[in-house]
PDB file of C-alpha atoms in Angstrom:
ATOM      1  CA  UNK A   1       9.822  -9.583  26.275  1.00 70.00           C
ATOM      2  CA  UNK A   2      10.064  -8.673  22.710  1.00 84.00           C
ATOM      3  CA  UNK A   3       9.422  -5.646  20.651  1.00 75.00           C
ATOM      4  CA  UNK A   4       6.220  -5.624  18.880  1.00 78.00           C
ATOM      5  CA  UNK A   5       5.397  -3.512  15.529  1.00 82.00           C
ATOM      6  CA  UNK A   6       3.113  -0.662  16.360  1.00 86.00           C
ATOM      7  CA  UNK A   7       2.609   0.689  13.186  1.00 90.00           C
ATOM      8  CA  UNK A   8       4.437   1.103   9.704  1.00 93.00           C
ATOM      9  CA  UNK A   9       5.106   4.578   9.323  1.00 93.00           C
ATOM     10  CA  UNK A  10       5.147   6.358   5.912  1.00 93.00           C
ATOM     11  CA  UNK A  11       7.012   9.812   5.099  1.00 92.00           C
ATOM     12  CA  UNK A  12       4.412  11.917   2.754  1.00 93.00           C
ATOM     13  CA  UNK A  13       3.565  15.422   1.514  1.00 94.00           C
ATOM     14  CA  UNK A  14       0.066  15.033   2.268  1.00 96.00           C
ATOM     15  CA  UNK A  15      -0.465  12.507   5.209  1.00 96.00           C
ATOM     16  CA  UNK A  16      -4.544  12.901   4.792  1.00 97.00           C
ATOM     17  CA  UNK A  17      -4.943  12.438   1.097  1.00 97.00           C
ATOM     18  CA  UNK A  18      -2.134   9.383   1.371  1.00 96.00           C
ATOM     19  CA  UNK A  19      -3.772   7.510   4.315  1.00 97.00           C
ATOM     20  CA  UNK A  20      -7.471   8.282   2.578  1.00 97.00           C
ATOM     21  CA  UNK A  21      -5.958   5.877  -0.762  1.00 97.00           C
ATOM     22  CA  UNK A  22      -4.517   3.350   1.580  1.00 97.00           C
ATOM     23  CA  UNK A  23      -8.011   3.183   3.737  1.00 97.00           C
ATOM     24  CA  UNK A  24      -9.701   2.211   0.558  1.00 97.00           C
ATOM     25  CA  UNK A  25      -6.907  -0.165  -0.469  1.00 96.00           C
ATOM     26  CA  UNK A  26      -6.787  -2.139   2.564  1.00 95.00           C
ATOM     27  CA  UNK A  27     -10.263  -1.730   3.488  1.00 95.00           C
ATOM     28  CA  UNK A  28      -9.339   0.274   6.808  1.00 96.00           C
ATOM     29  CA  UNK A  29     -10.234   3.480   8.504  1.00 97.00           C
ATOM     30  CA  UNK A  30      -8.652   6.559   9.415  1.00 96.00           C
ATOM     31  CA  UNK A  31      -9.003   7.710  12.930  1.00 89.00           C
ATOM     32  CA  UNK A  32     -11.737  10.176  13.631  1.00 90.00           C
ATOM     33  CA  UNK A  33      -9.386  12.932  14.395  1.00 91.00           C
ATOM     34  CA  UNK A  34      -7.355  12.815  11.351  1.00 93.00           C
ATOM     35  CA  UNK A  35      -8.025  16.383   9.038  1.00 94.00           C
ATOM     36  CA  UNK A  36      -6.976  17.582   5.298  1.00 95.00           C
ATOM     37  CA  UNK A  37      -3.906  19.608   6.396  1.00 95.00           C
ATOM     38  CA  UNK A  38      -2.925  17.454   9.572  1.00 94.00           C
ATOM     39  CA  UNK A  39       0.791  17.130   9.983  1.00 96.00           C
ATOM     40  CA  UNK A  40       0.017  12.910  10.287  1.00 96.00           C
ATOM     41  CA  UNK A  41      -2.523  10.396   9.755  1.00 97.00           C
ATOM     42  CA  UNK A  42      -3.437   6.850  10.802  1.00 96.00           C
ATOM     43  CA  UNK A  43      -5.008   4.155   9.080  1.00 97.00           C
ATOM     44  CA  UNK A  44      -6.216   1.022  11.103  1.00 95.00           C
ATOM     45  CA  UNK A  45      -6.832  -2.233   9.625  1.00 94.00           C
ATOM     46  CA  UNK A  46      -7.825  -5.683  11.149  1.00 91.00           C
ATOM     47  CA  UNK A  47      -4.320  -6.441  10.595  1.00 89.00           C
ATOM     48  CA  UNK A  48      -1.822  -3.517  10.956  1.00 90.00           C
ATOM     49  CA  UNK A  49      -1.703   0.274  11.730  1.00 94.00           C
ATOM     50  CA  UNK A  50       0.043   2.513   9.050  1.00 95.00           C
ATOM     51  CA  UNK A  51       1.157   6.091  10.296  1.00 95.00           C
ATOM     52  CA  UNK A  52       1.431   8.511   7.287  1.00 95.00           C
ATOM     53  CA  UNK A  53       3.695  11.458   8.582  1.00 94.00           C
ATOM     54  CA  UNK A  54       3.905  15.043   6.872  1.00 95.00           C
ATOM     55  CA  UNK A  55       8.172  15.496   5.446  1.00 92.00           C
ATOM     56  CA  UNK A  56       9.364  18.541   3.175  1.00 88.00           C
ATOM     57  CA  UNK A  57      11.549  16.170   1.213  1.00 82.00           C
ATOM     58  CA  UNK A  58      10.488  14.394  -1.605  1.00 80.00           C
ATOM     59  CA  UNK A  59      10.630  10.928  -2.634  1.00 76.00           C
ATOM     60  CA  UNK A  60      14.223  10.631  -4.649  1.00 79.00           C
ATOM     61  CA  UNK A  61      14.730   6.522  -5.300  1.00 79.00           C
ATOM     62  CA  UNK A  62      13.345   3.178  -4.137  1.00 77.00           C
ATOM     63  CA  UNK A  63      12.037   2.222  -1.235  1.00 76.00           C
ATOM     64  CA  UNK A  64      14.276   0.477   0.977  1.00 76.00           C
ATOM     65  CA  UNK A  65      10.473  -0.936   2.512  1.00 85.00           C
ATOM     66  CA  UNK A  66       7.436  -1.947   0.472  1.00 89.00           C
ATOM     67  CA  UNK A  67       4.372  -3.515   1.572  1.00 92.00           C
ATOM     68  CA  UNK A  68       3.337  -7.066  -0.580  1.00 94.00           C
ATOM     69  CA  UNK A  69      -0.366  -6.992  -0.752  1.00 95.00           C
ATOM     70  CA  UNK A  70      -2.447  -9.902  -1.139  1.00 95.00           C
ATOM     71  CA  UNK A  71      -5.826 -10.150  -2.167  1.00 95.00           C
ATOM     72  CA  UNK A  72      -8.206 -12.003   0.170  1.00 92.00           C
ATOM     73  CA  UNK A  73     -11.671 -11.647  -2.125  1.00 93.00           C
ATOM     74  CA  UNK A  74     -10.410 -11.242  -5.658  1.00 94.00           C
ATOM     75  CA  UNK A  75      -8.166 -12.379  -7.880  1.00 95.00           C
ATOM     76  CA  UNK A  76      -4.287 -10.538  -8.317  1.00 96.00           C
ATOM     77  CA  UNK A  77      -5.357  -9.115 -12.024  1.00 97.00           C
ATOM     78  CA  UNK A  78      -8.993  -7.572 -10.128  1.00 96.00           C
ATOM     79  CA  UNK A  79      -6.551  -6.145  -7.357  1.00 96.00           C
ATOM     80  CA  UNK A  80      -4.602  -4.298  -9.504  1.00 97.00           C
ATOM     81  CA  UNK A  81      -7.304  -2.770 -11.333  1.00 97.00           C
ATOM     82  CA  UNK A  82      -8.827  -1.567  -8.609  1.00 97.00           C
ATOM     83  CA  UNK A  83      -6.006  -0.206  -6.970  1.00 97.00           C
ATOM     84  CA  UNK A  84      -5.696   1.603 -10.269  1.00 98.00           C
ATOM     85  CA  UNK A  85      -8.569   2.879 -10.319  1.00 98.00           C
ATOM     86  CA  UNK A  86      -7.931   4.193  -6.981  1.00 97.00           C
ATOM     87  CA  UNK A  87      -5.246   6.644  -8.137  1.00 98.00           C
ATOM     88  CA  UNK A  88      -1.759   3.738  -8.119  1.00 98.00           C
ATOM     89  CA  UNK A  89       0.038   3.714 -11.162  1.00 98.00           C
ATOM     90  CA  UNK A  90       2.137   0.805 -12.636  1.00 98.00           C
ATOM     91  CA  UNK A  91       5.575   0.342 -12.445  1.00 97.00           C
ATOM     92  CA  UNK A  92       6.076  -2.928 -13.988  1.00 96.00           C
ATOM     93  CA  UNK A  93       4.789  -5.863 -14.431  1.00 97.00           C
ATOM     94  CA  UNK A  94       6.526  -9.004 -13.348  1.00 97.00           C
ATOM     95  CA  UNK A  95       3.799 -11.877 -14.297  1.00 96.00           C
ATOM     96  CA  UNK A  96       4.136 -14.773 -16.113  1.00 95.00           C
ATOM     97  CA  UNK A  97       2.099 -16.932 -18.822  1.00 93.00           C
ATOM     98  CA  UNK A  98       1.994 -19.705 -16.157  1.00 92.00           C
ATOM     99  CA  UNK A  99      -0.272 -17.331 -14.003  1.00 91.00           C
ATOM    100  CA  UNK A 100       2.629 -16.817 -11.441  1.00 93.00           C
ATOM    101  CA  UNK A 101       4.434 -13.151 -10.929  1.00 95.00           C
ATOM    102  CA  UNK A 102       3.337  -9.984  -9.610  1.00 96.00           C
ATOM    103  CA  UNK A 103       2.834  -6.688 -10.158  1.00 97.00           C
ATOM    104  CA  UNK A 104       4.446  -3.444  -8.804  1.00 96.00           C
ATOM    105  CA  UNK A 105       2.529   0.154  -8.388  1.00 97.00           C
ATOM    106  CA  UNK A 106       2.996   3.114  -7.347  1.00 96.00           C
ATOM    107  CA  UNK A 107       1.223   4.883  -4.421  1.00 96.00           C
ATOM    108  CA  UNK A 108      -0.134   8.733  -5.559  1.00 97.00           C
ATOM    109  CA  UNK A 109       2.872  10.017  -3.617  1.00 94.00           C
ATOM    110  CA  UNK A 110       5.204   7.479  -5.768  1.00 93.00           C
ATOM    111  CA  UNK A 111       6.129   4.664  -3.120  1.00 93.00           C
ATOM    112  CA  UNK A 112       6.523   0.935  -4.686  1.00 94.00           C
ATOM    113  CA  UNK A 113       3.720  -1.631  -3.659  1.00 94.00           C
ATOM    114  CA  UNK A 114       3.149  -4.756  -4.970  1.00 96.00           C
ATOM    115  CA  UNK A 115       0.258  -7.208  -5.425  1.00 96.00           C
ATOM    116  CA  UNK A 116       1.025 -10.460  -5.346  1.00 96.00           C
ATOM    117  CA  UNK A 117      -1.406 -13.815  -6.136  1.00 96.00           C
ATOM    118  CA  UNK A 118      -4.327 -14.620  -3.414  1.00 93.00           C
ATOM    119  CA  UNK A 119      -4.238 -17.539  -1.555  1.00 89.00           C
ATOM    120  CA  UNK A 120      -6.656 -18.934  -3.867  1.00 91.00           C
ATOM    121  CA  UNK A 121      -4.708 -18.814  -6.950  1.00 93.00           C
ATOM    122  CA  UNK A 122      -1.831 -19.828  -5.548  1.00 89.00           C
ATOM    123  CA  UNK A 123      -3.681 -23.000  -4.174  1.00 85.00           C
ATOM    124  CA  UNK A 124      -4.048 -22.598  -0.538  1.00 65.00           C
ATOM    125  CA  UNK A 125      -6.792 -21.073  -0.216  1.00 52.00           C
TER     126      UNK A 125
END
């Protein structure tokens, strides 16, 4: 028997207002216990679990682990506005004329995401 991913687990300052940003982004929930000031928090998605722990040390370089997001109802360029809007800043952007590329953000705490094409624009939809 194998080992199976439980969750992706995220160092943070503030474990409630991180996992609150990634709820909206990947339309998820946080568990009914989780509290502003709680030393973690969990988000659960149809998909994966993310477990947003409380560290004293800051964020000093890149990730060595990123989540690739992929939008399942909108195009990449809505995506990224939303998740703007949401309180992610950009890093850089990395598309092309051609329509292909993506985009890297940053999380409110400063971690690198990026949103790549759906599966519509890239043709398998």
């Amino acid at each position: 028997m194998s080992s199976l991913i439980r969750h992706v687990t995220i160092d943070c300052a503030d474990p409630h207002a991180l996992a609150t940003f990634w709820a909206q982004v990947l339309d998820g929930s946080l568990a009914d216990d989780d509290v502003p000031g709680d030393p973690e928090a969990q988000v659960t998605t149809a998909t994966t679990a993310l477990l947003f722990l409380r560290v004293e040390d800051r964020k000093t370089s890149k990730n060595r682990v990123h989540l690739d997001l992929q939008p399942q109802d909108r195009t990449r360029d809505e995506e990224v506005e939303r998740l703007l809007a949401l309180g992610a800043t950009l890093q850089a952007d990395h598309r092309r004329p051609d329509g292909t590329g993506w985009v890297t953000l940053y999380d409110p705490e400063g971690n690198e995401l990026c949103v790549e094409r759906s599966a519509a624009e890239r043709g398998s939809a």
